[in-house]
Amino acid sequence: MAKMQFLTGAPGFVNSSSEVNKADKEIPEMSQSRFSPSKNDQTKSIGGFPRLDTPENLQADLETLCRLQTSAPSSTSPYSASFHLAPNAFNRLESLLADIRVARFSYDYITQSAEITMVKTTVHNQCNRGIGTLLESAVEGLSGLVTAFATAEHHEEVEALQTVSRRLRNVYCDGAAAIVVSEKCYKAPDNQLIDHETKFPFPPFVVEISYSQSFENVKKKAEQYSKISDGHIRTVLIVDIDYPAISHMRLHLFATETAPTGERVLREVESITLFDLADAAPVIGPPNPGPLRLFTSDVLANDTEIPARLQRPLLFEGHGDDIVHVEIPFEDLRDACLKARELHLKKEEKAKNFWK
């Protein structure tokens, strides 16, 4: 399996704290450097809440806001909060965040909305890690398939195929880089596949873990990534967790295709229910859904340099024998997410017993 690496210095990416590596450690390590408020601070209070004068006040206000929003009946995101933030206050907030414990931060300049996640749940971290491991293994397998395809076909595009295979060997997961578009957005996906050789300003593939979202909201999240990157983020994988019961998880894969008009169109290409413990209805048809299929064009930037036989087809049906692709078995996806659920519930039970 490809070694996990971190991108440094590439356009469009900003290094941040490393992804949590243990189930019982939910808060990423943050910088401990001291912060000195500016004497000319004009953003001490944005709408009165949260305060932007000191790291301590900001953290206290964010924690309060998280408790208020999480307890609301409509809340689906634990330990998270959203609030209005004027664009001229963004740099101030970003500076303060370096000195407090925050798991994730995103900002949209257009809507002037900020989203903060103070702590990621165990099921969130474990799902993200398990899916990331499967993706890296799949990309490694895809590289081998492309090499075999080039050798077997004695193809006139053999040089291009060998280049693609080499690029695939340099694709890796990075859960610690933010996607930055100047004066447009600052987003921190849960994970992303980086096409290291291209030094492209956007990852071609991002992963999001969400909680109890409707299909409309899931699709909107995927479309936002495509929109902010002008279609260069072509593939979005979203794992939606029923929370807090965790009775089911569903996987949605969105991919960008080029319409006959030349326009890039994002559509859902796969939807898989990984498990549904609350569904007592008898199973009709095959016992398990099909695998998750990935194509070279899903994980590499600059699809114009990828031979047609390696690109995701407009419709998969009828093209299975012609298009080189890799499959992640349904059982592997399900087992990774069930393990995440088990670890989460064990930790929750342990916490309850501790406070008895």
CSV table of C-alpha atoms in Angstrom, one decimal:
chain,number,residue,atom,x,y,z
A,1,MET,CA,0.0,0.0,0.0
A,2,ALA,CA,1.2,3.5,-0.8
A,3,LYS,CA,2.8,5.3,2.1
A,4,MET,CA,0.8,8.1,3.7
A,5,GLN,CA,2.4,11.5,2.9
A,6,PHE,CA,1.6,15.1,3.3
A,7,LEU,CA,1.7,17.8,0.7
A,8,THR,CA,3.8,20.8,1.4
A,9,GLY,CA,4.1,23.9,-0.7
A,10,ALA,CA,1.6,23.0,-3.4
A,11,PRO,CA,-0.7,25.7,-4.6
A,12,GLY,CA,-4.2,25.6,-3.1
A,13,PHE,CA,-3.2,23.7,0.0
A,14,VAL,CA,-2.4,24.8,3.5
A,15,ASN,CA,-0.9,22.4,6.1
A,16,SER,CA,-2.9,21.9,9.3
A,17,SER,CA,-2.9,19.6,12.3
A,18,SER,CA,-2.5,15.9,11.6
A,19,GLU,CA,-5.5,13.5,11.5
A,20,VAL,CA,-6.3,11.8,14.8
A,21,ASN,CA,-4.7,8.3,14.9
A,22,LYS,CA,-6.4,6.6,17.9
A,23,ALA,CA,-10.0,5.9,18.7
A,24,ASP,CA,-9.7,7.5,22.1
A,25,LYS,CA,-8.1,10.7,20.9
A,26,GLU,CA,-10.7,12.9,19.3
A,27,ILE,CA,-9.1,16.3,19.3
A,28,PRO,CA,-6.2,17.1,17.0
A,29,GLU,CA,-3.1,18.7,18.4
A,30,MET,CA,-3.0,22.4,17.9
A,31,SER,CA,-0.2,25.0,18.0
A,32,GLN,CA,0.7,26.1,21.5
A,33,SER,CA,2.2,29.4,20.4
A,34,ARG,CA,0.9,32.5,22.3
A,35,PHE,CA,-1.3,35.1,20.6
A,36,SER,CA,-1.1,38.8,21.0
A,37,PRO,CA,-4.2,40.8,20.1
A,38,SER,CA,-3.7,43.7,17.7
A,39,LYS,CA,-3.9,47.2,19.1
A,40,ASN,CA,-5.9,48.2,16.0
A,41,ASP,CA,-8.4,45.3,16.2
A,42,GLN,CA,-11.6,46.3,14.4
A,43,THR,CA,-13.3,42.9,14.7
A,44,LYS,CA,-13.5,42.4,18.4
A,45,SER,CA,-17.1,41.3,18.1
A,46,ILE,CA,-18.9,40.1,15.0
A,47,GLY,CA,-22.6,40.5,15.6
A,48,GLY,CA,-21.8,40.2,19.3
A,49,PHE,CA,-20.9,36.5,19.0
A,50,PRO,CA,-18.4,34.8,19.0
A,51,ARG,CA,-15.8,37.2,20.5
A,52,LEU,CA,-12.6,37.6,18.5
A,53,ASP,CA,-10.5,39.4,21.2
A,54,THR,CA,-8.6,36.5,22.8
A,55,PRO,CA,-8.2,32.7,22.1
A,56,GLU,CA,-9.8,32.0,25.5
A,57,ASN,CA,-12.9,34.0,24.8
A,58,LEU,CA,-13.3,32.6,21.3
A,59,GLN,CA,-13.0,29.0,22.6
A,60,ALA,CA,-15.5,29.6,25.3
A,61,ASP,CA,-18.0,31.2,22.9
A,62,LEU,CA,-17.5,28.4,20.3
A,63,GLU,CA,-18.1,25.7,22.9
A,64,THR,CA,-21.3,27.5,24.1
A,65,LEU,CA,-22.5,27.9,20.5
A,66,CYS,CA,-21.8,24.2,19.8
A,67,ARG,CA,-23.9,23.2,22.9
A,68,LEU,CA,-26.7,25.4,21.9
A,69,GLN,CA,-26.8,24.3,18.2
A,70,THR,CA,-26.2,20.6,19.0
A,71,SER,CA,-29.1,20.6,21.4
A,72,ALA,CA,-31.5,22.0,18.8
A,73,PRO,CA,-34.1,19.5,17.5
A,74,SER,CA,-32.9,20.1,13.9
A,75,SER,CA,-29.2,19.5,14.7
A,76,THR,CA,-27.5,16.6,12.9
A,77,SER,CA,-23.8,17.5,13.5
A,78,PRO,CA,-22.4,16.8,17.0
A,79,TYR,CA,-19.9,19.2,18.5
A,80,SER,CA,-20.3,21.6,15.5
A,81,ALA,CA,-21.6,25.1,15.0
A,82,SER,CA,-22.1,27.6,12.2
A,83,PHE,CA,-22.2,31.4,12.4
A,84,HIS,CA,-22.0,34.6,10.3
A,85,LEU,CA,-18.5,36.0,9.8
A,86,ALA,CA,-17.7,39.1,7.8
A,87,PRO,CA,-14.9,38.5,5.2
A,88,ASN,CA,-12.7,41.2,6.8
A,89,ALA,CA,-12.7,39.2,10.1
A,90,PHE,CA,-11.5,35.9,8.5
A,91,ASN,CA,-7.8,36.5,9.1
A,92,ARG,CA,-8.5,37.5,12.7
A,93,LEU,CA,-10.4,34.3,13.3
A,94,GLU,CA,-7.9,32.1,11.6
A,95,SER,CA,-5.1,33.6,13.8
A,96,LEU,CA,-7.1,32.9,16.9
A,97,LEU,CA,-7.9,29.3,15.9
A,98,ALA,CA,-4.2,28.4,15.8
A,99,ASP,CA,-4.2,28.7,19.6
A,100,ILE,CA,-7.4,26.7,20.5
A,101,ARG,CA,-8.6,23.2,20.1
A,102,VAL,CA,-10.6,22.9,16.9
A,103,ALA,CA,-11.0,19.8,14.8
A,104,ARG,CA,-12.2,21.4,11.6
A,105,PHE,CA,-12.9,24.8,10.2
A,106,SER,CA,-14.5,25.9,6.9
A,107,TYR,CA,-15.5,29.4,5.6
A,108,ASP,CA,-17.4,30.6,2.6
A,109,TYR,CA,-16.7,34.2,1.5
A,110,ILE,CA,-19.9,34.3,-0.7
A,111,THR,CA,-22.4,33.4,2.0
A,112,GLN,CA,-20.1,34.8,4.8
A,113,SER,CA,-20.7,31.7,6.9
A,114,ALA,CA,-18.2,29.9,9.1
A,115,GLU,CA,-18.5,26.3,10.3
A,116,ILE,CA,-16.6,24.9,13.2
A,117,THR,CA,-16.2,21.4,14.5
A,118,MET,CA,-14.7,21.3,18.0
A,119,VAL,CA,-14.4,17.5,18.3
A,120,LYS,CA,-14.8,14.7,15.8
A,121,THR,CA,-16.6,11.6,17.0
A,122,THR,CA,-15.0,8.2,17.2
A,123,VAL,CA,-17.2,6.8,14.4
A,124,HIS,CA,-16.3,9.8,12.3
A,125,ASN,CA,-12.5,9.3,12.7
A,126,GLN,CA,-12.7,5.5,12.3
A,127,CYS,CA,-14.9,5.6,9.2
A,128,ASN,CA,-12.6,8.2,7.7
A,129,ARG,CA,-9.5,6.1,8.4
A,130,GLY,CA,-11.0,2.9,7.2
A,131,ILE,CA,-12.3,4.3,4.0
A,132,GLY,CA,-9.0,6.1,3.4
A,133,THR,CA,-7.1,2.8,3.7
A,134,LEU,CA,-9.4,1.1,1.2
A,135,LEU,CA,-9.0,4.0,-1.2
A,136,GLU,CA,-5.2,3.9,-1.1
A,137,SER,CA,-5.2,0.2,-1.6
A,138,ALA,CA,-7.6,0.6,-4.6
A,139,VAL,CA,-5.5,3.2,-6.2
A,140,GLU,CA,-2.4,1.0,-5.8
A,141,GLY,CA,-4.3,-1.9,-7.5
A,142,LEU,CA,-5.5,0.4,-10.3
A,143,SER,CA,-1.9,1.3,-11.0
A,144,GLY,CA,-1.1,-2.4,-11.4
A,145,LEU,CA,-4.1,-2.9,-13.7
A,146,VAL,CA,-3.0,0.0,-15.9
A,147,THR,CA,0.5,-1.4,-16.2
A,148,ALA,CA,-0.9,-4.9,-17.1
A,149,PHE,CA,-3.2,-3.3,-19.6
A,150,ALA,CA,-0.3,-1.5,-21.3
A,151,THR,CA,1.8,-4.7,-21.5
A,152,ALA,CA,-1.0,-7.0,-22.7
A,153,GLU,CA,-2.3,-4.7,-25.4
A,154,HIS,CA,1.0,-3.7,-26.9
A,155,HIS,CA,-0.9,-0.5,-27.4
A,156,GLU,CA,0.2,2.6,-29.3
A,157,GLU,CA,-0.5,4.5,-26.2
A,158,VAL,CA,1.9,2.4,-24.1
A,159,GLU,CA,4.0,5.4,-23.1
A,160,ALA,CA,0.9,7.4,-22.0
A,161,LEU,CA,-0.3,4.4,-20.0
A,162,GLN,CA,3.0,3.9,-18.3
A,163,THR,CA,2.9,7.6,-17.3
A,164,VAL,CA,-0.5,7.2,-15.9
A,165,SER,CA,0.6,4.1,-13.9
A,166,ARG,CA,3.5,6.1,-12.4
A,167,ARG,CA,1.2,8.9,-11.5
A,168,LEU,CA,-1.2,6.5,-9.8
A,169,ARG,CA,1.7,5.2,-7.7
A,170,ASN,CA,2.1,8.8,-6.4
A,171,VAL,CA,-1.5,9.3,-5.4
A,172,TYR,CA,-2.0,9.4,-1.6
A,173,CYS,CA,-4.6,10.3,1.0
A,174,ASP,CA,-4.2,13.5,3.0
A,175,GLY,CA,-6.7,14.4,5.7
A,176,ALA,CA,-4.7,17.4,7.0
A,177,ALA,CA,-4.8,19.9,4.1
A,178,ALA,CA,-7.3,22.6,3.5
A,179,ILE,CA,-8.6,23.7,0.1
A,180,VAL,CA,-8.1,27.4,-0.2
A,181,VAL,CA,-9.6,29.6,-3.0
A,182,SER,CA,-8.6,33.2,-2.5
A,183,GLU,CA,-11.6,35.4,-1.6
A,184,LYS,CA,-13.9,32.5,-2.2
A,185,CYS,CA,-13.6,29.7,0.3
A,186,TYR,CA,-11.5,27.8,2.9
A,187,LYS,CA,-12.6,24.2,3.1
A,188,ALA,CA,-11.2,21.3,5.0
A,189,PRO,CA,-12.5,18.0,3.7
A,190,ASP,CA,-12.2,14.9,5.9
A,191,ASN,CA,-9.9,13.3,3.4
A,192,GLN,CA,-8.7,13.8,-0.2
A,193,LEU,CA,-6.7,11.9,-2.8
A,194,ILE,CA,-3.7,14.0,-3.9
A,195,ASP,CA,-2.3,13.6,-7.5
A,196,HIS,CA,1.2,14.4,-6.3
A,197,GLU,CA,2.9,14.6,-9.7
A,198,THR,CA,0.7,17.3,-11.2
A,199,LYS,CA,1.1,19.8,-8.3
A,200,PHE,CA,-2.5,20.7,-9.3
A,201,PRO,CA,-4.2,23.3,-7.0
A,202,PHE,CA,-7.2,21.1,-6.3
A,203,PRO,CA,-7.4,17.4,-5.3
A,204,PRO,CA,-9.4,15.4,-7.9
A,205,PHE,CA,-11.1,13.3,-5.2
A,206,VAL,CA,-12.4,14.4,-1.8
A,207,VAL,CA,-14.1,12.4,1.0
A,208,GLU,CA,-16.7,13.8,3.5
A,209,ILE,CA,-18.2,12.1,6.5
A,210,SER,CA,-21.7,13.6,7.3
A,211,TYR,CA,-24.5,13.0,9.8
A,212,SER,CA,-28.1,12.2,9.1
A,213,GLN,CA,-28.3,14.2,5.8
A,214,SER,CA,-31.0,14.1,3.2
A,215,PHE,CA,-30.0,13.2,-0.3
A,216,GLU,CA,-30.6,16.8,-1.3
A,217,ASN,CA,-28.1,18.0,1.3
A,218,VAL,CA,-25.5,15.4,0.4
A,219,LYS,CA,-25.8,16.3,-3.3
A,220,LYS,CA,-25.5,20.0,-2.4
A,221,LYS,CA,-22.3,19.3,-0.5
A,222,ALA,CA,-20.8,17.5,-3.5
A,223,GLU,CA,-21.8,20.3,-5.9
A,224,GLN,CA,-20.1,22.9,-3.7
A,225,TYR,CA,-16.8,21.1,-4.2
A,226,SER,CA,-17.3,21.0,-7.9
A,227,LYS,CA,-18.3,24.6,-8.1
A,228,ILE,CA,-15.5,26.1,-6.0
A,229,SER,CA,-12.9,24.3,-8.1
A,230,ASP,CA,-14.6,24.9,-11.5
A,231,GLY,CA,-15.1,21.2,-11.9
A,232,HIS,CA,-11.5,20.2,-11.1
A,233,ILE,CA,-12.6,18.4,-8.0
A,234,ARG,CA,-14.3,15.7,-10.1
A,235,THR,CA,-15.1,13.0,-7.6
A,236,VAL,CA,-16.8,13.3,-4.2
A,237,LEU,CA,-17.4,10.4,-1.8
A,238,ILE,CA,-19.8,11.1,1.0
A,239,VAL,CA,-20.4,8.6,3.8
A,240,ASP,CA,-23.6,9.6,5.7
A,241,ILE,CA,-24.0,8.3,9.2
A,242,ASP,CA,-27.3,8.0,11.0
A,243,TYR,CA,-26.6,9.8,14.3
A,244,PRO,CA,-26.6,9.3,17.2
A,245,ALA,CA,-28.1,5.8,16.8
A,246,ILE,CA,-25.7,4.8,14.0
A,247,SER,CA,-28.4,2.3,12.9
A,248,HIS,CA,-27.4,2.8,9.2
A,249,MET,CA,-24.7,4.2,7.0
A,250,ARG,CA,-25.0,5.1,3.3
A,251,LEU,CA,-22.3,5.8,0.8
A,252,HIS,CA,-22.8,8.3,-2.1
A,253,LEU,CA,-20.3,8.7,-4.9
A,254,PHE,CA,-20.6,11.7,-7.2
A,255,ALA,CA,-18.5,12.0,-10.3
A,256,THR,CA,-18.1,14.7,-13.0
A,257,GLU,CA,-18.6,13.9,-16.6
A,258,THR,CA,-18.3,16.0,-19.7
A,259,ALA,CA,-21.6,16.5,-21.5
A,260,PRO,CA,-21.8,16.6,-25.3
A,261,THR,CA,-21.9,20.4,-25.0
A,262,GLY,CA,-18.5,20.3,-23.2
A,263,GLU,CA,-20.0,21.3,-19.9
A,264,ARG,CA,-18.9,19.5,-16.8
A,265,VAL,CA,-21.8,17.9,-15.0
A,266,LEU,CA,-21.7,16.3,-11.5
A,267,ARG,CA,-24.0,13.3,-10.9
A,268,GLU,CA,-24.4,10.5,-8.4
A,269,VAL,CA,-22.9,7.4,-10.0
A,270,GLU,CA,-23.2,5.0,-7.0
A,271,SER,CA,-25.3,4.8,-3.9
A,272,ILE,CA,-24.7,2.0,-1.4
A,273,THR,CA,-26.4,1.2,1.9
A,274,LEU,CA,-23.5,-0.2,3.9
A,275,PHE,CA,-25.8,-1.5,6.6
A,276,ASP,CA,-29.3,-0.7,8.0
A,277,LEU,CA,-29.8,-2.3,11.4
A,278,ALA,CA,-33.3,-0.7,11.7
A,279,ASP,CA,-34.6,-2.2,8.5
A,280,ALA,CA,-36.6,-5.4,9.3
A,281,ALA,CA,-37.9,-5.8,5.7
A,282,PRO,CA,-36.8,-9.1,4.0
A,283,VAL,CA,-34.0,-8.8,1.5
A,284,ILE,CA,-35.2,-8.9,-2.1
A,285,GLY,CA,-32.7,-9.6,-4.9
A,286,PRO,CA,-29.0,-10.0,-4.4
A,287,PRO,CA,-28.0,-10.1,-0.7
A,288,ASN,CA,-25.3,-7.4,-1.1
A,289,PRO,CA,-25.0,-4.4,-3.3
A,290,GLY,CA,-22.3,-4.2,-5.9
A,291,PRO,CA,-18.8,-3.0,-5.3
A,292,LEU,CA,-17.6,0.6,-5.4
A,293,ARG,CA,-16.0,1.1,-8.8
A,294,LEU,CA,-13.2,3.6,-9.3
A,295,PHE,CA,-11.7,4.8,-12.6
A,296,THR,CA,-8.3,6.4,-13.3
A,297,SER,CA,-10.1,9.7,-14.2
A,298,ASP,CA,-11.7,9.7,-10.7
A,299,VAL,CA,-8.3,10.0,-8.9
A,300,LEU,CA,-6.0,11.9,-11.3
A,301,ALA,CA,-6.1,15.5,-12.3
A,302,ASN,CA,-6.1,16.8,-15.9
A,303,ASP,CA,-8.4,14.2,-17.5
A,304,THR,CA,-7.3,15.4,-21.0
A,305,GLU,CA,-4.0,13.5,-20.4
A,306,ILE,CA,-5.7,10.3,-19.5
A,307,PRO,CA,-6.4,7.8,-22.4
A,308,ALA,CA,-10.1,7.2,-23.1
A,309,ARG,CA,-9.9,3.6,-22.1
A,310,LEU,CA,-9.1,4.7,-18.5
A,311,GLN,CA,-11.8,7.4,-18.1
A,312,ARG,CA,-15.1,6.9,-16.3
A,313,PRO,CA,-17.7,6.3,-19.0
A,314,LEU,CA,-20.9,8.3,-19.2
A,315,LEU,CA,-22.8,5.2,-18.3
A,316,PHE,CA,-21.1,2.2,-16.7
A,317,GLU,CA,-23.5,-0.4,-18.0
A,318,GLY,CA,-22.3,-1.9,-21.3
A,319,HIS,CA,-18.7,-0.7,-20.9
A,320,GLY,CA,-17.4,-3.1,-18.2
A,321,ASP,CA,-15.2,-5.0,-20.5
A,322,ASP,CA,-13.7,-2.0,-22.2
A,323,ILE,CA,-12.8,0.4,-19.3
A,324,VAL,CA,-10.0,-0.4,-16.9
A,325,HIS,CA,-11.3,0.1,-13.4
A,326,VAL,CA,-10.8,-1.2,-9.8
A,327,GLU,CA,-13.5,-2.4,-7.5
A,328,ILE,CA,-13.7,-2.1,-3.7
A,329,PRO,CA,-15.8,-5.0,-2.4
A,330,PHE,CA,-19.0,-4.1,-0.6
A,331,GLU,CA,-18.0,-6.4,2.2
A,332,ASP,CA,-14.8,-4.4,2.8
A,333,LEU,CA,-16.6,-1.1,2.9
A,334,ARG,CA,-19.3,-2.5,5.2
A,335,ASP,CA,-16.8,-4.1,7.6
A,336,ALA,CA,-14.8,-0.9,7.9
A,337,CYS,CA,-17.8,1.1,8.9
A,338,LEU,CA,-19.3,-1.6,11.2
A,339,LYS,CA,-15.9,-1.6,13.0
A,340,ALA,CA,-16.1,2.1,13.3
A,341,ARG,CA,-19.6,1.8,14.8
A,342,GLU,CA,-18.5,-0.8,17.3
A,343,LEU,CA,-15.5,1.3,18.5
A,344,HIS,CA,-17.7,4.3,18.9
A,345,LEU,CA,-20.4,2.5,20.9
A,346,LYS,CA,-17.8,0.9,23.1
A,347,LYS,CA,-16.3,4.3,23.9
A,348,GLU,CA,-19.7,5.8,24.5
A,349,GLU,CA,-20.5,3.0,27.0
A,350,LYS,CA,-17.2,3.4,28.7
A,351,ALA,CA,-17.8,7.1,29.1
A,352,LYS,CA,-21.3,6.4,30.6
A,353,ASN,CA,-19.9,3.9,33.1
A,354,PHE,CA,-17.1,6.3,34.1
A,355,TRP,CA,-19.6,9.0,35.2
A,356,LYS,CA,-21.9,6.6,37.1
